[in-house]
mmCIF file with all atom_site columns, C-alpha atoms in Angstrom:
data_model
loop_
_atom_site.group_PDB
_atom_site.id
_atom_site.type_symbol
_atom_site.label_atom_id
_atom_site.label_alt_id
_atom_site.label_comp_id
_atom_site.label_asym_id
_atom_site.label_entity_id
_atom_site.label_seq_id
_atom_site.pdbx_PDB_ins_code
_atom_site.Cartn_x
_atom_site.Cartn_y
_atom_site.Cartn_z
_atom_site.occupancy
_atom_site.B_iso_or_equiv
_atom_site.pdbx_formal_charge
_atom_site.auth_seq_id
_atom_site.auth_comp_id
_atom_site.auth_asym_id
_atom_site.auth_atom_id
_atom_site.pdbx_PDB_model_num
ATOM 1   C CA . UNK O 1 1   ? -24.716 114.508 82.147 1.00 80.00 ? 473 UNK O CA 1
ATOM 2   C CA . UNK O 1 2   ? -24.443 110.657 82.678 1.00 88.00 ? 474 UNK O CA 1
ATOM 3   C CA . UNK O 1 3   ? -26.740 107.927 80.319 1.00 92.00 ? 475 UNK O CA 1
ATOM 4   C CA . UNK O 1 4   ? -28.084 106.179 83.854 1.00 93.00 ? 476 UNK O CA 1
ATOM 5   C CA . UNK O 1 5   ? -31.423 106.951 82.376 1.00 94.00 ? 477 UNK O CA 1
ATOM 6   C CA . UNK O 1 6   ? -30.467 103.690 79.960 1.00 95.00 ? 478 UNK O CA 1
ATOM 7   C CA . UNK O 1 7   ? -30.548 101.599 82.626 1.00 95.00 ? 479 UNK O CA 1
ATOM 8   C CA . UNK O 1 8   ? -34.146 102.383 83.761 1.00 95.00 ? 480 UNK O CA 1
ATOM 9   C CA . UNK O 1 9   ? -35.835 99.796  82.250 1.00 96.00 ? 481 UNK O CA 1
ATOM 10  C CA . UNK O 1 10  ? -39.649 101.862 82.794 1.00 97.00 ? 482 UNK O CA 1
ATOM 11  C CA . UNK O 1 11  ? -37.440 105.213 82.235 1.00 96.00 ? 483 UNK O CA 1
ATOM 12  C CA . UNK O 1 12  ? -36.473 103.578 78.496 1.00 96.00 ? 484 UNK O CA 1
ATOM 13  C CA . UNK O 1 13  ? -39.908 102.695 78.009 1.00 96.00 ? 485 UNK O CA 1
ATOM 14  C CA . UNK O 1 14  ? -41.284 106.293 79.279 1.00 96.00 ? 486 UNK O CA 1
ATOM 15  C CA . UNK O 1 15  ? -39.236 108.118 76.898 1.00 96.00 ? 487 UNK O CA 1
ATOM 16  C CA . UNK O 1 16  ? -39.348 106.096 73.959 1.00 97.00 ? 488 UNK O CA 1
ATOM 17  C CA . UNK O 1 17  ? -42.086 108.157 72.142 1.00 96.00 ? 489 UNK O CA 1
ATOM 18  C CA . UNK O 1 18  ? -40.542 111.725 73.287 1.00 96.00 ? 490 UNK O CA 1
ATOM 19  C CA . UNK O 1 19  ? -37.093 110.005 72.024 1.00 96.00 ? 491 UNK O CA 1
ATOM 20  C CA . UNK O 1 20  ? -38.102 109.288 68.440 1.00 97.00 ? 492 UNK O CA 1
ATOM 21  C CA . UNK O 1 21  ? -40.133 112.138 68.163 1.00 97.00 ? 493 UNK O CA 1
ATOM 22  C CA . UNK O 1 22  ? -37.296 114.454 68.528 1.00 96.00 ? 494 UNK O CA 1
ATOM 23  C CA . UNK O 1 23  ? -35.286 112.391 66.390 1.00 96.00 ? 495 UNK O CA 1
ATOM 24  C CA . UNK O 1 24  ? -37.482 112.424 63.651 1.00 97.00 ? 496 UNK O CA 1
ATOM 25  C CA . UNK O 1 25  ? -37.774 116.586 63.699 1.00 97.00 ? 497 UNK O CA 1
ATOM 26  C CA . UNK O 1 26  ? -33.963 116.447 63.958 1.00 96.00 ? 498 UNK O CA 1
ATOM 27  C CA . UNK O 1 27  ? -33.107 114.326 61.262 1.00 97.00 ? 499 UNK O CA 1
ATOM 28  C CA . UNK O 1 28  ? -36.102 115.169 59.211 1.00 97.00 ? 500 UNK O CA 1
ATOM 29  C CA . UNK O 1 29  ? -36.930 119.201 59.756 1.00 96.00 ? 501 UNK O CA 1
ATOM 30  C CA . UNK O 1 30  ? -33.538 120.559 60.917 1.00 95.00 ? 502 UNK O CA 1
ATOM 31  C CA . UNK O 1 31  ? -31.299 121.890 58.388 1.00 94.00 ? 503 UNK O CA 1
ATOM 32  C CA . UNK O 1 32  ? -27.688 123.978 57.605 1.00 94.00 ? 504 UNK O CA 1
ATOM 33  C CA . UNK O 1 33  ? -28.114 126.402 54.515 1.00 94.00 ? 505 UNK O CA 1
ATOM 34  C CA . UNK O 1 34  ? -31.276 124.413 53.450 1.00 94.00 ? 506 UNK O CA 1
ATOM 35  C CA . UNK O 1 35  ? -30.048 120.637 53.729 1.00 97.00 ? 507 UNK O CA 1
ATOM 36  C CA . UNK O 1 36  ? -30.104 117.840 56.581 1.00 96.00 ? 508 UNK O CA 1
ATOM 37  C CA . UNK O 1 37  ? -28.151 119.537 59.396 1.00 96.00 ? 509 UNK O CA 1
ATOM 38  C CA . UNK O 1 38  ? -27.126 115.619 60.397 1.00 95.00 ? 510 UNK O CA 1
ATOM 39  C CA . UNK O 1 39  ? -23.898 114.813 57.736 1.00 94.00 ? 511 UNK O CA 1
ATOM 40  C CA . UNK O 1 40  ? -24.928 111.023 57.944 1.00 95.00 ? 512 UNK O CA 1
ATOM 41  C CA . UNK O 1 41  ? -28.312 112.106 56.759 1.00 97.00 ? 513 UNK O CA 1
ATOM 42  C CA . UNK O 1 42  ? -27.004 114.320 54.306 1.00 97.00 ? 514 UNK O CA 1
ATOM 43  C CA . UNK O 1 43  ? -24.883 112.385 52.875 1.00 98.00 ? 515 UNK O CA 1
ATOM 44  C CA . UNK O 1 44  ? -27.281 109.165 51.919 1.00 98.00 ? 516 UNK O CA 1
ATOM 45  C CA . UNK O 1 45  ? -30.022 112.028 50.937 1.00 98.00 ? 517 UNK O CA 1
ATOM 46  C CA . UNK O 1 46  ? -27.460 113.434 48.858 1.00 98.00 ? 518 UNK O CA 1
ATOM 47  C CA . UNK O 1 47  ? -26.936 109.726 47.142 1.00 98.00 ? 519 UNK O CA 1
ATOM 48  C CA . UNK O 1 48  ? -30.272 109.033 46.844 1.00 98.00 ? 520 UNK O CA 1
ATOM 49  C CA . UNK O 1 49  ? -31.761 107.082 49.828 1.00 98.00 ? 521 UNK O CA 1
ATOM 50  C CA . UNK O 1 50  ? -35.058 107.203 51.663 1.00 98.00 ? 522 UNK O CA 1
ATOM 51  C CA . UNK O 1 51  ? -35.005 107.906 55.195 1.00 98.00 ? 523 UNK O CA 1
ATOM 52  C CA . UNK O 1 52  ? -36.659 104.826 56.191 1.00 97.00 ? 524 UNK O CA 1
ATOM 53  C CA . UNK O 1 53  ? -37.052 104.084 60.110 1.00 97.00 ? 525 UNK O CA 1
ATOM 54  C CA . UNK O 1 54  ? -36.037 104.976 63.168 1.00 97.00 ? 526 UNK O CA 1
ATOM 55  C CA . UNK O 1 55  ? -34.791 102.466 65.523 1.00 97.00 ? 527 UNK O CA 1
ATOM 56  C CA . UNK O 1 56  ? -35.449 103.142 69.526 1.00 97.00 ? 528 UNK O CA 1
ATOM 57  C CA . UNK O 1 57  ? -32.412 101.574 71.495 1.00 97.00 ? 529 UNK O CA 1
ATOM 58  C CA . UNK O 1 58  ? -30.374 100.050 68.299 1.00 97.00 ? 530 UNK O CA 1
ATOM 59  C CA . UNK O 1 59  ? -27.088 101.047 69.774 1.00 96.00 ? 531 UNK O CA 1
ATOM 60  C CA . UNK O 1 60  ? -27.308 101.177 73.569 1.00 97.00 ? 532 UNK O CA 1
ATOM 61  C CA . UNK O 1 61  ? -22.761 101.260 73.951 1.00 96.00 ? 533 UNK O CA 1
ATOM 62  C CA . UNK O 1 62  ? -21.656 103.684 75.939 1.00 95.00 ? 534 UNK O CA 1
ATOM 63  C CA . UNK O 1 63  ? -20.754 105.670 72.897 1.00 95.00 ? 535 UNK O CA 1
ATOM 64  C CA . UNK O 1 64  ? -24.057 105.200 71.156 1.00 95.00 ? 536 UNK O CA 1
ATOM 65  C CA . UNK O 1 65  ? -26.051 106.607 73.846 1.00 96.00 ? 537 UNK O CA 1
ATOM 66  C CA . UNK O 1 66  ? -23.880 109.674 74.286 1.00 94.00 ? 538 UNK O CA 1
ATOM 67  C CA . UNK O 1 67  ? -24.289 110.200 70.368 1.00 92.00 ? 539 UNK O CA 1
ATOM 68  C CA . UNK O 1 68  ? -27.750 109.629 69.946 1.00 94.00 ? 540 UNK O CA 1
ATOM 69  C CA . UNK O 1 69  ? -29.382 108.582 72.776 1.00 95.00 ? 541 UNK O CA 1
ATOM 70  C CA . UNK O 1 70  ? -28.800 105.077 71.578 1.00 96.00 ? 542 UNK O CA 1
ATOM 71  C CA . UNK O 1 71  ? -31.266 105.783 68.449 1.00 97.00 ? 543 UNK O CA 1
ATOM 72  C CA . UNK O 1 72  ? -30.643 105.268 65.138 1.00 97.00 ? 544 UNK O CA 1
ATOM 73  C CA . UNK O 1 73  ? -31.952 105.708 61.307 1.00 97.00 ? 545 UNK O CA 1
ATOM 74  C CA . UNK O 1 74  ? -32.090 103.619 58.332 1.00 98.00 ? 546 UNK O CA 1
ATOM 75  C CA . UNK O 1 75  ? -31.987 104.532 54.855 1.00 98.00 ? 547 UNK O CA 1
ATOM 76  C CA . UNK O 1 76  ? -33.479 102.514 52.266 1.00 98.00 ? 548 UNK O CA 1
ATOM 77  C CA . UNK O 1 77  ? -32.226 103.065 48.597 1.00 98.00 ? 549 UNK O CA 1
ATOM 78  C CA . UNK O 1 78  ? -34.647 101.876 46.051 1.00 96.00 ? 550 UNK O CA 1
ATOM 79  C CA . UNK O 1 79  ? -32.238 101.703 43.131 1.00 96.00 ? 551 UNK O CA 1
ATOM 80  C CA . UNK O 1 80  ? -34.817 102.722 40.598 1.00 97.00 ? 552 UNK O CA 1
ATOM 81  C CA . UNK O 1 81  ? -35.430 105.928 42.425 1.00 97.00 ? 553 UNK O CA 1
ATOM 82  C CA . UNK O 1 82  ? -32.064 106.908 43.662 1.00 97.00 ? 554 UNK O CA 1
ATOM 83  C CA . UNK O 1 83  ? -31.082 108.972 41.065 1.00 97.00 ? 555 UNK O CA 1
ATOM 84  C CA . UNK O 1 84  ? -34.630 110.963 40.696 1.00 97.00 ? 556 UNK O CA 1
ATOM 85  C CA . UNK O 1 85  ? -34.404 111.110 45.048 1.00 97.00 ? 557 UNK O CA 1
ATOM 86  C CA . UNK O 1 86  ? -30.711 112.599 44.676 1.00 98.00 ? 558 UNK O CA 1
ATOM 87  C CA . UNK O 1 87  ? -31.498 115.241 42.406 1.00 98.00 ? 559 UNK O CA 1
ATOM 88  C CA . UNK O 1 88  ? -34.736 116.202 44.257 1.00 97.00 ? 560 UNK O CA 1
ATOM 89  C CA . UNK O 1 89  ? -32.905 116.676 47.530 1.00 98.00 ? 561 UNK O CA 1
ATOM 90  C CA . UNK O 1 90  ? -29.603 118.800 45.998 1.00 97.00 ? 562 UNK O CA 1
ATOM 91  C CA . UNK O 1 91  ? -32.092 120.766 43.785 1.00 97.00 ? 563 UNK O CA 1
ATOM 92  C CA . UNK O 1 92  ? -35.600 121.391 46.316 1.00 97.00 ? 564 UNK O CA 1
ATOM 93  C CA . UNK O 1 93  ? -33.789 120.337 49.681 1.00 96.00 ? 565 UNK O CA 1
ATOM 94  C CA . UNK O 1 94  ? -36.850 118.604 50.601 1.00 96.00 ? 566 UNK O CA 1
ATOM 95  C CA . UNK O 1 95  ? -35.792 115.341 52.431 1.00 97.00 ? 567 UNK O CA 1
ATOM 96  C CA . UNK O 1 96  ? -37.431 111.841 51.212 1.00 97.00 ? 568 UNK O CA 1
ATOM 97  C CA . UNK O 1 97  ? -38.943 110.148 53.996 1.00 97.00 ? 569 UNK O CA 1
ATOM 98  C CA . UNK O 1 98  ? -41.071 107.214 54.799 1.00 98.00 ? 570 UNK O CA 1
ATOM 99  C CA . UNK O 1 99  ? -44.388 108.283 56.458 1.00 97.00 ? 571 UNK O CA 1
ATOM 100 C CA . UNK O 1 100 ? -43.656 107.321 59.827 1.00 97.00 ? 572 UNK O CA 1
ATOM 101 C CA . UNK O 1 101 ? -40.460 109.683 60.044 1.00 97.00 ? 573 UNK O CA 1
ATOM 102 C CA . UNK O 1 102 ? -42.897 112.563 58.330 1.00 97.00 ? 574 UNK O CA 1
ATOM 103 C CA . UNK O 1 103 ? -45.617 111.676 61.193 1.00 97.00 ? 575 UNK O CA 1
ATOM 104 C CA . UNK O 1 104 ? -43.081 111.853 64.301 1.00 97.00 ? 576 UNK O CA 1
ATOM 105 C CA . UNK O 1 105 ? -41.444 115.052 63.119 1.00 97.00 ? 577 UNK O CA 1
ATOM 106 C CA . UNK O 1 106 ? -44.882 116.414 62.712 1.00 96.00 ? 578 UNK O CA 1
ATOM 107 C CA . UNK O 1 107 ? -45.967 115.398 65.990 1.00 95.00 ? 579 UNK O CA 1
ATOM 108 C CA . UNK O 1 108 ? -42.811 116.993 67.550 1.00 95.00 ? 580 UNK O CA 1
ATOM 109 C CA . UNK O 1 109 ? -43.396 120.012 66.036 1.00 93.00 ? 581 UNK O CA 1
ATOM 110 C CA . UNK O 1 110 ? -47.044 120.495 67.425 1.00 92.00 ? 582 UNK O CA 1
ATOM 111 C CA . UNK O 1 111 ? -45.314 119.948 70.905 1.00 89.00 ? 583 UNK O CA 1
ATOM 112 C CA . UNK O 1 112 ? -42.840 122.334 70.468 1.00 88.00 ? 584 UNK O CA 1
ATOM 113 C CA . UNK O 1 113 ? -45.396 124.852 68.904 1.00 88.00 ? 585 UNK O CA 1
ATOM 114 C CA . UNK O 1 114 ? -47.787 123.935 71.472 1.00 82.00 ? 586 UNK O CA 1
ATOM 115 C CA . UNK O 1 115 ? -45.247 124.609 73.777 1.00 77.00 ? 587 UNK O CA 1
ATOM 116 C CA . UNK O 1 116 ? -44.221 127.913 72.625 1.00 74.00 ? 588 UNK O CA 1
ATOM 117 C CA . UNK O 1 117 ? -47.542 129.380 72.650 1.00 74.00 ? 589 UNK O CA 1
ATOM 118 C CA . UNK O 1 118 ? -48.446 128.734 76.530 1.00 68.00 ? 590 UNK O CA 1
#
C-alpha cells in the first residue's frame, strides 16, 4: 500500500533478488494474445531490440516505485540484427533476451512451480 519498504536500506537489499526475478518472468514470460504483456516491452521487441538488463533501484521517485518497484529494463538494438529480431518476435512471439533476463525468469518460474506443487 505505501513504498516505505524503499527506505529500508537491508529491506532493499533483501528483496533485490526476489525483485528482479519477478521482473524478469514479467517482462520476459508474460504475454497478451502471444506477445509481451508490458507495451514498453512490446513495443522495442516489436522494433527490433534485445531485452538487455534489468536495473534494481534505477528509478527510486515516488512514481517509479509505485510503477515498478523502482526497477527498470534496457533494450539494446544491435542495428545489424534489428530487422531479423523484429520479424522473429511479430512472426514466433518469442522475445529476444540477453541470458541473464532468460536465467531470472527461469529461476522465478521454478519458485512459482515449486510453490504450486507444496
Amino acid at each position: 500500500a505505501t513504498n516505505s519498504w524503499a527506505q529500508d536500506e537491508a529491506l532493499r537489499a533483501c528483496l533485490q533478488k526476489p525483485f528482479k526475478r519477478l521482473c524478469a518472468y514479467y517482462l520476459y514470460t508474460e504475454k497478451r494474445r502471444g506477445y509481451a504483456l508490458n507495451s514498453v516491452a512490446h513495443f522495442h521487441l516489436k522494433n527490433g531490440a534485445v531485452m538487455w538488463r534489468l536495473n534494481y533501484e534505477a528509478d527510486m521517485t515516488p512514481r517509479g516505485l509505485s510503477n515498478s518497484c523502482g526497477m527498470m529494463v534496457n533494450y539494446r538494438y544491435f542495428l545489424p540484427d534489428a530487422e531479423n529480431n523484429s520479424r522473429h518476435y511479430q512472426e514466433t512471439m518469442k522475445i529476444a533476451a540477453d541470458s541473464s533476463i532468460v536465467r531470472l525468469a527461469d529461476a522465478a518460474a521454478d519458485v512459482m512451480n515449486n510453490t504450486r506443487q507444496q
